Amino acid sequence: AVSFICLIAREPPPPARGGPPAKPLSLLFMGDSTMSREFRHMISPCHLEPEPNACVADDRGVVLCWARVDRGLVPPDALPLRASPRSPHPVDLPCGGERPLDAVVFNAGLQLLHLEPFSEGLEEELWAWRRAVEGLVESVGRMCGGEFPPPRIVFRTTNAVCHAAYPRNSPTADAAAALLPLSASSAASSALCRGAGPHARGSRGGCSAQRAAYLSTYHLTSPGAEALHAWQLQGLPPAVAVWDVHGLTARAGCGATQDGRHYPTLAGP
């Protein structure tokens, strides 16, 4: 399938009424390996090569920029974006000259799910995620120094997880097998609190409701990914649009993933 980027680039945008032709799209992608796969798919028909914090251009002037982010969210106005020397065509960097940035597409998620029943966990990062999104929205508003309208912000949701597809006898599969019987319930939460060591319970040795909910709900299993997906959608600011591929990957099923987390790129809305 031809990527939607190339479909847009194939025909030049119509000229503004009474003005010069509109600039082709300029997009910034931010995210982890899931977003990297989407990004590579989108640019592959254009014969472009991605590099972190670098921008490439096709023969119609479409500019695509990529920023690798594994946990948390880096303010995009602080990214040192540069023109990639591998770009097959000259790059007119976003926010430079007459080039606006049209959209920031970001994701972050599965790294916020833990693998061990009694590990230290990442719940502080999980609960800080919403604040990070709010910071991203503010940062995007500062991009281009107010010379252009602010870019559109799009959140690409997390994939569904198929823990049954984890490689056998791998740490991931073993952790999932240990975590599934402990899925969210008050009894499971109490057991997790009692079983967790001091490093996991916190400096006071207790186990807060937040900690218990994290341990018993947000683990790297199918139900954990479902819970994270619902939780993240509830915390998005109104300014953020949603590209929801969670249902697409869930419907693709376990037969579509070799490692339980990554799927072939599926056409989204």
Tab-separated table of C-alpha atoms in Angstrom:
chain	number	residue	atom	x	y	z
A	1	ALA	CA	0.000	0.000	0.000
A	2	VAL	CA	1.254	3.487	-0.832
A	3	SER	CA	1.662	5.632	2.272
A	4	PHE	CA	-0.711	8.504	2.805
A	5	ILE	CA	2.296	10.853	2.852
A	6	CYS	CA	3.163	9.945	-0.724
A	7	LEU	CA	-0.472	10.099	-1.781
A	8	ILE	CA	-0.617	13.653	-0.494
A	9	ALA	CA	2.698	14.504	-2.113
A	10	ARG	CA	1.738	13.030	-5.489
A	11	GLU	CA	-0.481	15.991	-6.331
A	12	PRO	CA	0.620	19.498	-5.337
A	13	PRO	CA	-1.716	21.326	-2.979
A	14	PRO	CA	-4.037	23.797	-4.727
A	15	PRO	CA	-2.753	27.375	-4.665
A	16	ALA	CA	-4.244	29.681	-2.121
A	17	ARG	CA	-6.884	31.896	-3.697
A	18	GLY	CA	-5.115	34.966	-4.991
A	19	GLY	CA	-1.785	33.862	-3.536
A	20	PRO	CA	1.235	31.638	-4.173
A	21	PRO	CA	0.962	27.805	-4.132
A	22	ALA	CA	0.710	26.279	-0.667
A	23	LYS	CA	3.741	24.507	0.765
A	24	PRO	CA	3.610	20.669	0.847
A	25	LEU	CA	3.225	19.018	4.238
A	26	SER	CA	5.864	19.217	6.942
A	27	LEU	CA	5.501	16.638	9.749
A	28	LEU	CA	7.417	15.724	12.922
A	29	PHE	CA	7.130	12.172	14.294
A	30	MET	CA	8.072	11.462	17.933
A	31	GLY	CA	7.999	8.059	19.588
A	32	ASP	CA	9.421	4.612	20.255
A	33	SER	CA	9.916	1.508	18.111
A	34	THR	CA	6.189	1.342	17.356
A	35	MET	CA	6.231	4.814	15.851
A	36	SER	CA	9.523	4.047	14.113
A	37	ARG	CA	7.817	1.252	12.171
A	38	GLU	CA	4.991	3.558	11.147
A	39	PHE	CA	7.456	6.239	10.128
A	40	ARG	CA	9.564	3.855	8.059
A	41	HIS	CA	6.447	2.578	6.322
A	42	MET	CA	5.280	6.084	5.511
A	43	ILE	CA	8.554	7.116	3.921
A	44	SER	CA	9.542	3.829	2.262
A	45	PRO	CA	7.569	4.451	-0.961
A	46	CYS	CA	9.324	7.817	-1.181
A	47	HIS	CA	12.750	6.106	-0.914
A	48	LEU	CA	13.779	8.149	2.129
A	49	GLU	CA	15.997	7.084	5.022
A	50	PRO	CA	15.123	8.130	8.626
A	51	GLU	CA	17.626	9.417	11.160
A	52	PRO	CA	16.953	10.599	14.741
A	53	ASN	CA	16.373	14.353	15.028
A	54	ALA	CA	16.789	14.732	11.278
A	55	CYS	CA	14.484	15.756	8.442
A	56	VAL	CA	14.260	14.404	4.913
A	57	ALA	CA	12.385	15.637	1.845
A	58	ASP	CA	10.899	14.016	-1.239
A	59	ASP	CA	10.815	15.360	-4.771
A	60	ARG	CA	7.564	17.247	-4.149
A	61	GLY	CA	8.848	19.112	-1.089
A	62	VAL	CA	7.150	17.009	1.614
A	63	VAL	CA	9.343	17.213	4.735
A	64	LEU	CA	9.339	14.436	7.356
A	65	CYS	CA	11.236	14.721	10.642
A	66	TRP	CA	11.853	11.968	13.187
A	67	ALA	CA	12.680	12.066	16.915
A	68	ARG	CA	13.278	8.865	18.874
A	69	VAL	CA	11.616	8.993	22.312
A	70	ASP	CA	11.399	5.888	24.524
A	71	ARG	CA	9.983	7.191	27.795
A	72	GLY	CA	8.458	10.504	28.634
A	73	LEU	CA	8.081	13.244	26.048
A	74	VAL	CA	10.763	15.700	24.974
A	75	PRO	CA	9.489	19.249	24.354
A	76	PRO	CA	9.571	19.362	20.553
A	77	ASP	CA	10.560	23.025	20.453
A	78	ALA	CA	13.828	21.972	22.123
A	79	LEU	CA	14.685	19.276	19.558
A	80	PRO	CA	17.844	20.028	17.530
A	81	LEU	CA	16.237	19.213	14.175
A	82	ARG	CA	18.624	19.222	11.235
A	83	ALA	CA	18.571	18.384	7.558
A	84	SER	CA	19.675	14.822	6.930
A	85	PRO	CA	22.651	14.530	4.586
A	86	ARG	CA	20.981	11.351	3.245
A	87	SER	CA	17.913	13.179	2.033
A	88	PRO	CA	17.566	12.667	-1.723
A	89	HIS	CA	16.296	16.228	-2.096
A	90	PRO	CA	17.102	19.552	-0.406
A	91	VAL	CA	15.350	19.987	2.934
A	92	ASP	CA	13.544	23.199	3.775
A	93	LEU	CA	13.528	22.811	7.573
A	94	PRO	CA	10.266	23.479	9.418
A	95	CYS	CA	10.033	26.917	11.021
A	96	GLY	CA	12.653	28.201	8.609
A	97	GLY	CA	11.875	30.846	6.024
A	98	GLU	CA	8.365	30.201	4.731
A	99	ARG	CA	8.118	26.607	5.971
A	100	PRO	CA	5.598	25.971	8.775
A	101	LEU	CA	5.347	22.710	10.723
A	102	ASP	CA	1.940	21.226	9.963
A	103	ALA	CA	1.674	18.440	12.559
A	104	VAL	CA	3.438	16.686	15.426
A	105	VAL	CA	2.558	12.972	15.602
A	106	PHE	CA	3.667	11.291	18.852
A	107	ASN	CA	3.300	8.105	20.844
A	108	ALA	CA	4.623	6.619	24.064
A	109	GLY	CA	3.138	3.817	26.008
A	110	LEU	CA	4.206	0.191	26.185
A	111	GLN	CA	7.407	1.132	28.038
A	112	LEU	CA	5.115	2.305	30.840
A	113	LEU	CA	3.919	-1.288	31.387
A	114	HIS	CA	5.999	-3.340	33.816
A	115	LEU	CA	7.199	-6.927	33.393
A	116	GLU	CA	7.866	-8.162	36.913
A	117	PRO	CA	5.199	-8.823	39.565
A	118	PHE	CA	7.247	-7.232	42.353
A	119	SER	CA	9.636	-4.942	40.497
A	120	GLU	CA	10.398	-1.347	41.273
A	121	GLY	CA	8.143	-0.443	38.391
A	122	LEU	CA	7.582	2.711	36.420
A	123	GLU	CA	4.422	4.009	38.032
A	124	GLU	CA	5.897	7.447	38.665
A	125	GLU	CA	6.505	7.774	34.939
A	126	LEU	CA	3.026	6.440	34.249
A	127	TRP	CA	1.346	9.063	36.384
A	128	ALA	CA	3.660	11.795	35.072
A	129	TRP	CA	2.710	10.973	31.489
A	130	ARG	CA	-0.322	13.257	31.466
A	131	ARG	CA	1.733	16.169	32.718
A	132	ALA	CA	4.262	15.427	29.967
A	133	VAL	CA	1.510	15.581	27.332
A	134	GLU	CA	0.362	18.935	28.674
A	135	GLY	CA	3.966	20.128	28.429
A	136	LEU	CA	4.150	18.856	24.858
A	137	VAL	CA	1.044	20.835	23.936
A	138	GLU	CA	2.566	23.998	25.411
A	139	SER	CA	5.864	23.315	23.638
A	140	VAL	CA	4.178	22.834	20.261
A	141	GLY	CA	2.449	26.164	20.747
A	142	ARG	CA	5.884	27.790	21.018
A	143	MET	CA	7.264	26.181	17.879
A	144	CYS	CA	8.227	28.428	14.994
A	145	GLY	CA	8.251	31.396	17.354
A	146	GLY	CA	4.696	32.388	16.546
A	147	GLU	CA	5.536	33.027	12.892
A	148	PHE	CA	3.046	30.359	11.763
A	149	PRO	CA	-0.163	28.860	13.162
A	150	PRO	CA	0.621	26.126	15.746
A	151	PRO	CA	0.969	22.613	14.306
A	152	ARG	CA	-1.752	20.036	14.794
A	153	ILE	CA	-0.947	17.524	17.553
A	154	VAL	CA	-1.816	13.865	16.952
A	155	PHE	CA	-1.454	11.016	19.462
A	156	ARG	CA	-0.862	7.577	17.942
A	157	THR	CA	-2.255	5.088	20.466
A	158	THR	CA	-0.382	2.059	21.768
A	159	ASN	CA	-0.646	-1.311	20.075
A	160	ALA	CA	-2.646	-4.133	21.553
A	161	VAL	CA	-0.461	-6.755	23.242
A	162	CYS	CA	-0.713	-10.473	22.518
A	163	HIS	CA	1.184	-12.111	25.362
A	164	ALA	CA	0.418	-15.533	23.851
A	165	ALA	CA	2.798	-14.615	21.017
A	166	TYR	CA	5.767	-13.893	23.301
A	167	PRO	CA	8.698	-16.216	22.487
A	168	ARG	CA	8.520	-19.332	24.674
A	169	ASN	CA	10.763	-19.474	27.743
A	170	SER	CA	11.659	-15.802	27.326
A	171	PRO	CA	11.730	-13.420	30.333
A	172	THR	CA	8.767	-11.587	28.800
A	173	ALA	CA	6.684	-14.758	28.517
A	174	ASP	CA	7.630	-15.901	32.035
A	175	ALA	CA	6.708	-12.514	33.495
A	176	ALA	CA	3.356	-12.491	31.689
A	177	ALA	CA	2.545	-15.959	33.030
A	178	ALA	CA	3.278	-14.753	36.567
A	179	LEU	CA	1.315	-11.534	36.192
A	180	LEU	CA	-1.910	-12.750	34.593
A	181	PRO	CA	-3.311	-14.502	37.693
A	182	LEU	CA	-2.761	-11.259	39.596
A	183	SER	CA	-4.878	-9.067	37.311
A	184	ALA	CA	-6.790	-6.282	38.961
A	185	SER	CA	-8.697	-7.244	42.083
A	186	SER	CA	-8.538	-6.118	45.674
A	187	ALA	CA	-7.105	-9.471	46.756
A	188	ALA	CA	-4.406	-9.293	44.093
A	189	SER	CA	-3.554	-5.739	45.089
A	190	SER	CA	-3.148	-6.788	48.721
A	191	ALA	CA	-0.982	-9.731	47.724
A	192	LEU	CA	1.205	-7.501	45.588
A	193	CYS	CA	1.609	-5.015	48.414
A	194	ARG	CA	2.586	-7.744	50.863
A	195	GLY	CA	4.965	-9.436	48.446
A	196	ALA	CA	6.765	-6.370	47.178
A	197	GLY	CA	10.111	-5.604	48.750
A	198	PRO	CA	10.930	-2.257	50.412
A	199	HIS	CA	12.359	-0.856	47.167
A	200	ALA	CA	9.004	-1.495	45.489
A	201	ARG	CA	6.780	-0.374	48.359
A	202	GLY	CA	8.441	3.012	48.656
A	203	SER	CA	10.612	4.700	51.246
A	204	ARG	CA	7.950	4.393	53.979
A	205	GLY	CA	7.420	0.704	53.340
A	206	GLY	CA	3.755	1.180	52.500
A	207	CYS	CA	1.797	0.543	49.335
A	208	SER	CA	-0.437	3.350	48.148
A	209	ALA	CA	-3.620	2.826	46.166
A	210	GLN	CA	-1.775	4.255	43.172
A	211	ARG	CA	1.031	1.722	43.621
A	212	ALA	CA	-1.381	-1.188	44.038
A	213	ALA	CA	-3.362	-0.169	40.952
A	214	TYR	CA	-0.183	0.051	38.911
A	215	LEU	CA	1.154	-3.351	39.990
A	216	SER	CA	-2.107	-5.204	39.472
A	217	THR	CA	-3.243	-3.475	36.268
A	218	TYR	CA	-0.497	-1.946	34.120
A	219	HIS	CA	1.650	-4.930	33.169
A	220	LEU	CA	2.895	-6.018	29.745
A	221	THR	CA	-0.011	-8.349	28.956
A	222	SER	CA	-3.156	-8.067	26.849
A	223	PRO	CA	-5.302	-6.745	29.727
A	224	GLY	CA	-2.530	-4.391	30.806
A	225	ALA	CA	-2.304	-2.854	27.337
A	226	GLU	CA	-6.098	-2.488	27.205
A	227	ALA	CA	-6.058	-0.680	30.547
A	228	LEU	CA	-3.217	1.628	29.475
A	229	HIS	CA	-4.990	2.469	26.210
A	230	ALA	CA	-8.184	3.479	28.022
A	231	TRP	CA	-6.271	5.408	30.691
A	232	GLN	CA	-4.225	7.410	28.194
A	233	LEU	CA	-7.242	8.418	26.115
A	234	GLN	CA	-8.939	9.789	29.242
A	235	GLY	CA	-5.956	12.013	29.986
A	236	LEU	CA	-5.489	13.693	26.617
A	237	PRO	CA	-6.031	17.458	26.403
A	238	PRO	CA	-8.769	18.622	23.980
A	239	ALA	CA	-6.136	20.065	21.636
A	240	VAL	CA	-4.771	16.585	20.863
A	241	ALA	CA	-6.269	14.567	18.000
A	242	VAL	CA	-6.217	10.754	18.211
A	243	TRP	CA	-4.960	8.253	15.646
A	244	ASP	CA	-6.362	5.132	17.331
A	245	VAL	CA	-4.666	1.979	16.053
A	246	HIS	CA	-5.174	-0.060	19.237
A	247	GLY	CA	-8.348	-1.624	17.879
A	248	LEU	CA	-6.724	-2.239	14.488
A	249	THR	CA	-3.899	-4.261	16.039
A	250	ALA	CA	-6.315	-6.095	18.348
A	251	ARG	CA	-8.439	-7.137	15.371
A	252	ALA	CA	-5.318	-8.220	13.478
A	253	GLY	CA	-4.832	-10.808	16.222
A	254	CYS	CA	-1.944	-12.866	17.519
A	255	GLY	CA	-1.190	-14.236	14.080
A	256	ALA	CA	-0.103	-10.773	12.932
A	257	THR	CA	2.712	-10.312	15.477
A	258	GLN	CA	5.908	-12.303	15.959
A	259	ASP	CA	6.889	-10.846	19.322
A	260	GLY	CA	3.511	-9.972	20.855
A	261	ARG	CA	4.002	-6.201	20.636
A	262	HIS	CA	4.891	-5.132	17.095
A	263	TYR	CA	2.633	-5.523	14.093
A	264	PRO	CA	2.911	-4.889	10.370
A	265	THR	CA	1.862	-1.338	9.662
A	266	LEU	CA	-1.886	-1.098	9.239
A	267	ALA	CA	-3.617	1.695	7.384
A	268	GLY	CA	-5.161	4.071	9.878
A	269	PRO	CA	-7.681	6.887	9.471
